[in-house]
């Protein structure tokens, strides 16, 4: 009892310190409020494919106070991933957009995606204005992201990095405290990058619930990458906390988009379900998510051509100008889950394949390589404006690698009818061999209901033999061209672009009359003059063989000691004598064997005669008796 009483005063200071620390941590967490939402949008296309878009949004209310610029005080991580937050704070990143894409989005068949991405890897970053050495921060960031997402971003160097003047404007706050310098933008692509499960694994670990529960439980790598199109994205930007924008928050959006083709997998059937699509069903929402919903676009069910099971939580109709859309909403927080089967959204069509006539969007673009041979070539892009009476102003950006030397004097912009179009503004940065790529930006006005051709020529450069990739004959990739514009109609948008956070703000709370749009063209594959890498191998093999034969004979002649020997005295003789002795021994051996056989036969004959004589004598004696 005395010991217990004595220990009381000793524990009181410790208890007080722990109480103070817990109050401090609670106060800090209360000041840095964060929230997480998870949403899934499923859209059946008219062409038969099914588009799925996962979006996980984390908002973190931070104190951005700073005399020189916003400084992220990233401490006491709760929902925001610590690994990514520390990288952003280390390199003073204000806004970042990273996409890892496999496949090509078909603009003329699938309309516009929620998030446009170039095939391969694409990264563009706005650094804070107090960063002195932007290039050093840029290369440090690419190496850090390379290790974080298991991608080849560390191969980004000066030969693939540019600073656009007209494209890739900030999508977050860019005024007041967040105003940055135009020179603090960096953009780079890796069109050869292969996207696989190695990138998905670290990406999904950044989620608060990982893949244990919630919408992320649907992630099955084999199903996600067995599709026509798949894209991972990480988007970070500062946004307003309230309508007056007196305070700012840090928004992190993790997006995953896929396009599957059920008729090709299910023998012509257009039916789909979560178990068929993702190989599993939903068991419940993520406990850390304030909003967890699944949206299914049922706009095309005006004639009851398909059935949707189970019944959704509610049906909502959204309108954008003259265009309306009907969505089935499944709220995972209120939906009555089945204990064994969970939530398995199932859409069944009354016909096997119900293809509808495809209507191209108002604006889309295609690009391809022109010319022949391995010395000169060209690139041509076709810009389609399908609006019947309105012109469309666009920003066209072309990034050409240094080994395709672009000729600016061959640049031509004209319609298919032969009418020349004069660019309103042109920004051109020439490339340098092994140092910087070519960058071309133009502001164009596309006539109504027209097709505009943008073309130029280039010369293929000769590379050093050490600069070729392992599969040199496969060719070299040219990254996608980028088309940026603002549309006045939202007919072809899957979800209209919005400045809010989450899909809900774009689906049900968007009242904008202007819709920004960014489109990526196809990546191009060209062949350069390639040396015959098998020739050195053949030469080495032939040379080594000849040298081995010649060296063996010369070495034998120069190292052997020759001595005169009398063959008659030595008794060994030459080759003829040796053969004679050999055959002589064989003959002698044969004669000896024959002699032994004859002796043996004679002995046997004598024994038989003796036996015969003895038998005859016995017979004579018997007769006499």
XYZ file of C-alpha atoms in Angstrom:
625
model
C 0.000 0.000 0.000
C 2.844 2.372 0.800
C 4.497 1.604 -2.495
C 1.264 2.333 -4.333
C 0.853 5.631 -2.517
C 4.430 6.565 -3.294
C 4.015 5.855 -6.976
C 0.978 8.139 -7.239
C 2.865 11.479 -7.270
C 5.349 10.025 -9.736
C 2.657 9.003 -12.263
C 0.725 12.262 -12.072
C 3.248 14.303 -14.144
C 3.380 11.533 -16.740
C -0.415 11.342 -16.906
C -0.618 15.118 -17.239
C 1.921 15.082 -20.053
C 0.023 12.361 -21.910
C -3.238 14.239 -21.435
C -1.678 17.427 -22.766
C -0.206 15.565 -25.746
C -3.526 13.924 -26.588
C -5.312 17.270 -26.390
C -2.663 18.813 -28.654
C -2.986 16.039 -31.216
C -6.790 16.285 -31.112
C -6.584 20.035 -31.578
C -4.181 19.628 -34.514
C -6.361 17.017 -36.184
C -9.392 19.228 -35.688
C -7.581 22.088 -37.382
C -6.486 19.903 -40.309
C -9.839 18.452 -41.313
C -9.841 15.876 -44.089
C -12.521 13.824 -45.806
C -12.606 11.005 -48.321
C -15.149 10.007 -50.979
C -15.283 7.035 -53.342
C -17.427 6.879 -56.473
C -17.880 4.581 -59.460
C -19.546 5.497 -62.754
C -20.532 2.751 -65.225
C -21.601 3.814 -68.729
C -22.655 1.309 -71.451
C -21.551 2.681 -74.825
C -23.612 2.407 -77.977
C -20.819 0.412 -79.579
C -21.293 -2.375 -77.011
C -18.358 -1.575 -74.717
C -18.744 -0.726 -71.026
C -16.889 2.224 -69.497
C -16.043 2.149 -65.775
C -14.545 5.116 -63.975
C -13.394 4.886 -60.343
C -12.689 8.138 -58.558
C -11.307 8.412 -55.021
C -11.096 11.972 -53.703
C -9.360 13.128 -50.531
C -9.736 16.732 -49.349
C -7.373 18.073 -46.708
C -7.922 21.500 -45.178
C -4.458 22.920 -44.569
C -2.881 26.181 -43.532
C -1.177 27.585 -46.631
C 0.147 30.715 -44.937
C 3.444 31.957 -46.313
C 4.916 35.270 -47.283
C 6.591 33.955 -50.449
C 4.009 31.389 -51.428
C 1.868 28.491 -50.174
C 3.739 26.120 -47.913
C 2.134 22.772 -47.265
C 2.306 21.959 -43.563
C 1.828 18.237 -44.072
C 1.766 16.767 -40.583
C -0.388 14.244 -38.730
C -1.489 12.258 -41.769
C -4.843 10.563 -41.380
C -6.494 9.957 -44.774
C -3.981 11.636 -47.050
C -1.170 9.198 -48.038
C 2.018 10.039 -46.186
C 4.332 8.722 -48.921
C 2.882 11.073 -51.524
C 2.525 14.016 -49.156
C 6.170 13.975 -48.147
C 7.273 13.929 -51.790
C 5.035 16.899 -52.621
C 6.345 18.882 -49.658
C 9.982 18.043 -50.383
C 9.933 19.321 -53.976
C 7.466 22.189 -53.401
C 4.826 20.937 -55.817
C 1.749 23.115 -56.204
C -0.138 21.042 -58.788
C 0.624 17.632 -60.274
C -1.058 15.376 -62.836
C 0.275 11.871 -63.518
C -1.365 9.275 -65.784
C -0.276 5.750 -66.721
C -2.344 4.521 -69.652
C -2.569 1.340 -71.676
C -4.480 1.531 -74.942
C -5.965 4.388 -76.953
C -9.208 6.200 -76.217
C -11.395 6.113 -79.346
C -12.849 9.601 -79.492
C -15.115 9.038 -82.476
C -16.801 6.003 -80.832
C -16.686 6.611 -77.079
C -17.189 10.394 -76.930
C -15.053 12.212 -74.350
C -13.559 10.613 -71.230
C -13.742 12.064 -67.752
C -9.963 12.381 -67.701
C -8.056 12.467 -70.976
C -4.682 10.735 -70.981
C -1.971 9.963 -73.499
C -0.887 6.351 -74.103
C 2.072 5.490 -71.906
C 3.162 7.779 -69.078
C 2.331 11.478 -68.943
C 3.383 13.917 -66.217
C 2.960 17.663 -65.914
C 3.687 19.673 -62.779
C 3.360 23.258 -61.597
C 5.983 24.129 -58.981
C 5.548 26.810 -56.353
C 6.884 30.220 -57.277
C 9.607 30.286 -54.611
C 11.409 27.305 -56.185
C 14.729 28.598 -57.521
C 16.042 25.640 -59.521
C 12.990 24.170 -61.241
C 14.973 21.639 -63.288
C 16.601 20.183 -60.192
C 13.233 19.907 -58.439
C 11.716 18.374 -61.572
C 14.294 15.612 -61.939
C 14.211 14.911 -58.211
C 10.424 14.597 -58.356
C 10.497 12.231 -61.334
C 12.941 9.929 -59.567
C 10.831 9.943 -56.400
C 7.622 9.195 -58.314
C 9.417 6.473 -60.252
C 10.116 4.604 -57.054
C 6.702 5.367 -55.575
C 4.673 4.023 -58.521
C 7.146 1.435 -59.911
C 7.276 3.259 -63.254
C 10.120 4.305 -65.548
C 9.691 7.999 -64.788
C 13.377 8.198 -63.915
C 14.065 8.025 -67.676
C 12.545 11.483 -68.073
C 15.368 13.870 -68.917
C 15.942 17.059 -70.863
C 15.336 15.269 -74.183
C 11.686 14.600 -73.248
C 10.835 17.662 -71.106
C 9.308 20.931 -72.315
C 7.671 24.042 -70.858
C 4.512 24.844 -72.865
C 3.379 28.457 -73.104
C -0.264 27.943 -74.109
C -1.288 24.434 -73.043
C -1.697 22.822 -69.612
C -2.940 25.788 -67.623
C -3.447 25.268 -63.857
C -6.636 23.410 -62.969
C -6.556 24.495 -59.345
C -6.089 27.835 -57.637
C -3.691 30.094 -59.529
C -4.390 33.544 -58.109
C -3.180 35.474 -55.096
C -1.068 33.305 -52.853
C -1.095 30.493 -55.431
C -0.015 32.581 -58.385
C 3.037 30.984 -59.940
C 5.393 31.723 -62.811
C 4.914 30.414 -66.375
C 8.467 29.084 -66.302
C 7.594 26.790 -63.364
C 5.655 24.356 -65.568
C 7.203 21.084 -66.725
C 5.651 18.551 -69.095
C 6.992 15.176 -70.248
C 5.745 11.909 -71.715
C 7.057 8.364 -72.077
C 4.994 6.823 -74.901
C 6.934 3.550 -74.710
C 5.994 2.966 -71.047
C 4.179 -0.316 -70.411
C 1.498 -0.230 -67.725
C 0.785 -3.379 -65.722
C -0.001 -4.651 -62.229
C 3.329 -3.338 -60.917
C 1.853 0.163 -61.204
C -1.562 -0.783 -59.805
C -0.189 -2.279 -56.584
C 1.511 0.873 -55.190
C -1.314 3.060 -56.534
C -4.039 1.261 -54.589
C -1.926 1.251 -51.425
C -2.370 5.034 -51.285
C -6.102 4.600 -50.627
C -7.283 4.833 -46.999
C -8.906 1.382 -47.101
C -6.551 -0.102 -49.681
C -8.407 -3.010 -51.361
C -9.827 -4.603 -48.233
C -13.269 -3.023 -48.529
C -15.176 -0.366 -50.412
C -15.068 0.181 -54.156
C -11.380 -0.708 -54.261
C -12.335 -4.288 -53.395
C -13.364 -4.645 -57.054
C -9.767 -4.252 -58.211
C -8.697 -7.508 -59.803
C -5.555 -7.000 -61.843
C -6.329 -9.762 -64.314
C -9.720 -8.284 -65.146
C -8.689 -4.631 -65.149
C -5.906 -5.157 -67.675
C -7.826 -7.589 -69.864
C -9.595 -4.614 -71.437
C -9.317 -2.404 -74.490
C -8.355 0.626 -72.422
C -7.112 1.175 -68.878
C -5.711 4.290 -67.250
C -4.375 5.108 -63.787
C -4.231 8.698 -62.624
C -3.036 10.759 -59.669
C -4.115 14.405 -59.659
C -3.130 16.896 -56.971
C -4.233 20.543 -56.854
C -5.253 23.295 -54.398
C -8.985 24.093 -54.348
C -11.302 26.431 -52.445
C -12.747 25.358 -49.118
C -15.883 27.497 -49.447
C -17.771 29.512 -52.036
C -15.997 32.745 -51.142
C -12.625 30.957 -51.482
C -11.210 32.578 -48.356
C -9.442 29.327 -47.447
C -7.899 26.579 -49.540
C -7.711 22.805 -49.360
C -5.439 20.229 -50.915
C -7.320 17.858 -53.226
C -6.010 14.434 -54.214
C -7.908 12.516 -56.894
C -7.009 8.931 -57.711
C -8.801 7.767 -60.846
C -8.953 4.424 -62.620
C -10.737 4.103 -65.969
C -11.315 0.967 -68.033
C -13.248 0.085 -71.188
C -14.287 -3.562 -71.532
C -15.902 -5.337 -74.461
C -18.513 -7.835 -73.182
C -19.637 -9.047 -76.658
C -16.074 -10.112 -77.469
C -15.697 -11.999 -74.175
C -19.215 -13.410 -73.719
C -19.775 -14.806 -77.240
C -21.774 -11.893 -78.586
C -23.762 -11.155 -75.437
C -23.879 -7.570 -74.278
C -24.832 -8.472 -70.693
C -22.498 -7.503 -67.911
C -22.324 -7.663 -64.133
C -19.824 -6.801 -61.448
C -18.865 -10.430 -60.965
C -18.246 -10.894 -64.675
C -16.532 -7.556 -65.079
C -14.440 -7.467 -61.883
C -14.637 -11.139 -60.751
C -16.155 -10.093 -57.427
C -18.990 -8.124 -55.830
C -19.185 -5.326 -53.263
C -19.423 -6.194 -49.584
C -19.793 -2.677 -48.201
C -18.419 0.863 -48.218
C -15.025 1.969 -47.026
C -15.399 2.944 -43.342
C -13.207 6.010 -43.906
C -15.327 7.322 -46.797
C -18.001 9.906 -46.152
C -19.585 9.173 -49.549
C -19.599 5.794 -51.277
C -21.787 5.521 -54.364
C -22.145 3.645 -57.639
C -23.708 5.410 -60.641
C -25.023 3.464 -63.639
C -26.016 5.355 -66.769
C -29.442 4.095 -67.897
C -30.158 6.852 -70.407
C -30.272 4.357 -73.263
C -33.076 2.346 -71.615
C -35.860 4.560 -72.947
C -37.387 1.619 -74.833
C -36.815 -0.891 -71.990
C -34.114 -2.677 -73.937
C -32.377 -3.964 -70.785
C -33.062 -4.693 -67.126
C -30.958 -3.617 -64.147
C -30.802 -5.627 -60.934
C -30.957 -5.097 -58.020
C -33.151 -2.051 -57.719
C -31.089 1.121 -57.194
C -31.362 3.335 -54.155
C -32.740 6.125 -56.317
C -33.006 7.329 -59.910
C -31.752 10.794 -60.792
C -32.112 12.834 -63.950
C -29.528 15.485 -64.785
C -29.744 18.167 -67.445
C -26.999 20.094 -69.207
C -28.463 22.724 -71.489
C -30.663 20.690 -73.883
C -29.122 17.347 -72.966
C -30.452 15.125 -70.157
C -29.144 11.948 -68.585
C -30.732 9.345 -66.319
C -28.632 7.652 -63.644
C -29.298 4.769 -61.273
C -27.656 5.513 -57.919
C -26.533 2.861 -55.417
C -25.644 4.419 -52.064
C -23.448 1.890 -50.287
C -24.162 3.424 -46.880
C -27.926 2.837 -47.142
C -28.116 -0.139 -49.500
C -29.233 -3.423 -47.810
C -26.317 -5.745 -48.554
C -26.801 -9.484 -48.829
C -24.610 -11.293 -46.323
C -23.386 -13.897 -48.815
C -23.642 -12.277 -52.247
C -23.172 -8.586 -51.441
C -23.974 -6.051 -54.169
C -23.698 -7.394 -57.699
C -25.073 -4.905 -60.214
C -26.316 -6.908 -63.196
C -27.490 -5.513 -66.550
C -29.168 -7.915 -68.989
C -30.198 -7.002 -72.519
C -33.214 -8.458 -74.254
C -31.192 -8.940 -77.422
C -27.706 -10.375 -77.721
C -26.146 -7.265 -79.243
C -28.040 -3.977 -79.430
C -25.722 -1.732 -81.403
C -26.953 1.755 -82.183
C -25.752 4.143 -84.843
C -22.646 5.944 -83.651
C -22.705 9.722 -83.827
C -19.238 11.316 -83.875
C -18.681 14.090 -81.328
C -18.511 17.721 -82.312
C -14.725 17.814 -82.135
C -12.144 15.059 -82.458
C -8.690 14.553 -83.942
C -6.586 11.839 -85.604
C -2.877 11.740 -86.444
C -0.643 9.542 -88.615
C 2.807 9.351 -90.254
C 3.335 10.275 -93.906
C 6.191 9.663 -96.339
C 8.281 6.587 -97.035
C 11.865 5.456 -96.665
C 14.210 5.973 -93.743
C 15.547 9.430 -94.520
C 12.586 11.824 -94.701
C 9.038 11.662 -93.403
C 6.148 13.729 -92.140
C 3.302 13.966 -89.631
C -0.279 14.906 -90.450
C -3.152 15.576 -88.042
C -6.812 15.793 -89.008
C -8.927 18.120 -86.846
C -12.672 17.558 -87.250
C -15.216 20.260 -86.375
C -18.701 18.775 -86.835
C -20.671 21.783 -85.643
C -22.920 22.888 -88.527
C -22.528 26.661 -88.114
C -20.091 27.547 -85.275
C -16.347 28.019 -85.546
C -14.137 26.394 -82.944
C -10.940 27.898 -81.554
C -8.383 25.338 -80.395
C -4.806 25.144 -79.109
C -2.763 22.516 -80.912
C 0.482 21.310 -79.294
C 3.010 19.016 -80.953
C 5.992 17.519 -79.121
C 8.564 16.045 -81.514
C 11.707 14.222 -80.283
C 15.118 15.494 -81.296
C 15.910 12.537 -83.580
C 13.083 13.623 -85.944
C 14.387 17.003 -87.052
C 11.329 19.099 -87.750
C 11.295 21.555 -90.675
C 9.204 24.557 -89.661
C 9.087 25.946 -93.206
C 7.114 22.861 -94.282
C 4.329 23.535 -91.761
C 0.979 23.795 -93.527
C -2.507 24.323 -92.058
C -5.360 23.979 -94.520
C -8.819 22.517 -94.900
C -9.601 19.530 -97.065
C -11.012 21.953 -99.651
C -7.583 23.575 -99.952
C -8.298 26.780 -97.988
C -5.260 27.902 -95.981
C -5.740 28.744 -92.294
C -3.475 31.307 -90.698
C -2.701 30.519 -87.029
C -3.719 33.266 -84.617
C -0.631 32.577 -82.515
C 2.410 30.353 -82.925
C 4.994 29.295 -80.352
C 7.942 27.304 -81.646
C 10.971 26.065 -79.717
C 13.575 24.325 -81.879
C 15.150 21.158 -80.626
C 18.792 20.332 -80.125
C 20.420 17.014 -80.826
C 20.583 14.918 -77.659
C 19.546 17.899 -75.511
C 15.974 19.105 -76.133
C 12.910 18.148 -78.232
C 10.949 20.314 -80.675
C 7.846 22.089 -79.351
C 5.133 23.607 -81.551
C 2.014 25.356 -80.233
C -0.610 27.055 -82.382
C -3.952 28.762 -81.823
C -6.238 27.787 -84.707
C -9.787 28.657 -85.704
C -11.546 25.665 -87.240
C -14.301 26.512 -89.732
C -17.753 24.982 -89.105
C -18.400 21.511 -90.507
C -14.839 21.128 -91.753
C -11.747 18.957 -91.577
C -8.448 20.779 -91.044
C -5.081 19.276 -91.942
C -1.951 20.167 -89.955
C 1.162 18.732 -91.586
C 4.935 19.175 -91.558
C 8.018 17.252 -92.657
C 10.987 15.975 -90.698
C 14.334 14.323 -91.261
C 15.399 11.184 -89.482
C 18.664 11.528 -87.592
C 21.468 8.974 -87.321
C 21.938 7.666 -83.809
C 24.975 6.247 -82.118
C 24.887 2.518 -81.729
C 24.681 2.937 -77.939
C 21.522 5.085 -78.231
C 19.318 2.362 -79.672
C 16.880 0.548 -77.364
C 17.173 -3.218 -76.880
C 14.574 -3.881 -79.605
C 15.950 -1.418 -82.142
C 14.003 -2.781 -85.113
C 10.705 -2.261 -83.289
C 10.970 1.482 -83.911
C 10.781 4.727 -81.965
C 7.683 6.326 -80.484
C 6.507 9.922 -80.884
C 4.248 11.113 -78.077
C 0.653 12.209 -78.592
C -0.303 15.650 -79.804
C -2.599 17.585 -77.464
C -5.690 19.555 -78.469
C -7.136 22.002 -75.924
C -10.338 23.974 -76.337
C -13.580 25.117 -74.684
C -16.851 23.687 -75.959
C -20.226 25.363 -75.643
C -22.199 22.109 -75.602
C -22.001 19.145 -73.241
C -23.696 16.544 -75.440
C -20.664 14.314 -75.928
C -19.213 14.527 -72.418
C -19.403 11.446 -70.229
C -19.420 13.831 -67.280
C -19.171 17.581 -67.934
C -15.922 19.134 -66.686
C -16.357 20.828 -63.337
C -14.287 22.680 -60.806
C -15.768 20.882 -57.797
C -14.513 17.736 -56.109
C -15.978 14.336 -56.888
C -18.299 13.032 -59.569
C -21.422 14.226 -57.793
C -20.585 17.884 -58.360
C -20.193 17.278 -62.092
C -23.212 15.005 -62.438
C -25.799 16.924 -60.444
C -24.439 20.352 -59.517
C -22.852 21.624 -62.730
C -24.394 24.806 -64.128
C -21.543 25.867 -66.394
C -22.124 26.988 -69.967
C -18.515 26.488 -71.079
C -16.792 23.136 -70.887
C -12.978 22.841 -71.144
C -11.770 19.894 -73.187
C -8.376 18.243 -73.644
C -7.865 15.562 -76.298
C -4.851 13.350 -77.004
C -4.073 11.883 -80.399
C -2.493 8.559 -81.251
C 1.161 7.913 -80.527
C 3.261 7.359 -83.641
C 5.794 4.639 -84.355
C 8.569 5.451 -86.813
C 11.661 3.563 -87.939
C 15.115 5.122 -88.016
C 18.178 3.960 -89.956
C 19.153 0.953 -87.864
C 22.496 -0.833 -88.122
C 22.685 -4.584 -88.483
C 23.407 -5.533 -84.895
C 23.775 -9.200 -85.921
C 26.739 -8.416 -88.203
C 29.272 -7.951 -85.359
C 28.150 -11.264 -83.919
C 28.669 -13.040 -87.239
C 32.032 -11.359 -87.765
C 33.167 -12.294 -84.277
C 32.139 -15.932 -84.752
C 33.854 -16.198 -88.148
C 37.001 -14.448 -86.975
C 37.281 -16.574 -83.859
C 36.830 -19.762 -85.891
C 39.513 -18.815 -88.412
C 41.907 -17.687 -85.714
C 41.336 -20.875 -83.723
C 42.133 -23.075 -86.733
C 45.174 -21.057 -87.796
C 46.422 -20.576 -84.276
C 46.155 -24.274 -83.486
C 48.336 -25.278 -86.424
C 50.871 -22.516 -85.871
C 51.048 -23.216 -82.169
C 51.603 -26.895 -82.843
C 54.407 -26.182 -85.310
C 56.150 -23.598 -83.159
C 55.989 -25.401 -79.826
C 56.678 -29.048 -80.826
C 60.310 -30.311 -80.826
C 61.174 -32.427 -83.861
C 63.868 -35.196 -83.597
C 65.302 -37.599 -86.233
C 64.537 -41.267 -85.576
C 65.675 -44.340 -87.543
C 62.536 -46.324 -88.156
C 64.403 -49.559 -88.978
C 66.263 -49.552 -85.669
C 63.369 -48.338 -83.626
C 61.277 -51.192 -84.874
C 58.218 -49.145 -84.730
C 57.961 -48.475 -88.455
C 55.600 -46.147 -90.103
C 51.915 -46.324 -90.554
C 52.176 -49.153 -93.075
C 54.292 -51.240 -90.735
C 51.954 -50.640 -87.870
C 48.984 -51.706 -89.945
C 50.860 -54.798 -91.134
C 51.738 -55.802 -87.600
C 48.176 -55.178 -86.515
C 46.718 -57.356 -89.245
C 49.473 -59.924 -88.699
C 48.514 -60.272 -85.066
C 44.914 -60.749 -86.037
C 45.838 -63.507 -88.536
C 48.072 -65.261 -85.993
C 45.366 -65.140 -83.406
C 42.878 -66.558 -85.882
C 45.196 -69.468 -86.863
C 45.859 -70.303 -83.220
C 42.151 -70.381 -82.513
C 41.594 -72.618 -85.519
C 44.398 -74.974 -84.333
C 42.882 -75.250 -80.899
C 39.515 -76.007 -82.430
C 41.025 -78.768 -84.638
C 42.806 -80.361 -81.671
C 39.626 -80.348 -79.699
C 37.717 -81.984 -82.543
C 40.403 -84.724 -82.900
C 40.225 -85.569 -79.225
C 36.460 -85.829 -79.423
C 36.723 -88.141 -82.411
C 39.183 -90.438 -80.633
C 36.919 -90.637 -77.605
C 33.999 -91.607 -79.801
C 36.057 -94.340 -81.491
C 37.184 -95.764 -78.150
C 33.640 -95.835 -76.919
C 32.540 -97.579 -80.089
C 35.250 -100.244 -79.789
C 34.373 -100.959 -76.185
C 30.719 -101.376 -77.057
C 31.514 -103.798 -79.891
C 33.736 -106.011 -77.643
C 30.979 -106.297 -75.054
C 28.504 -107.397 -77.704
C 30.909 -110.163 -78.942
C 31.381 -111.512 -75.406
C 27.678 -111.713 -74.896
C 27.210 -113.670 -78.101
C 29.920 -116.175 -77.151
C 28.242 -116.872 -73.899
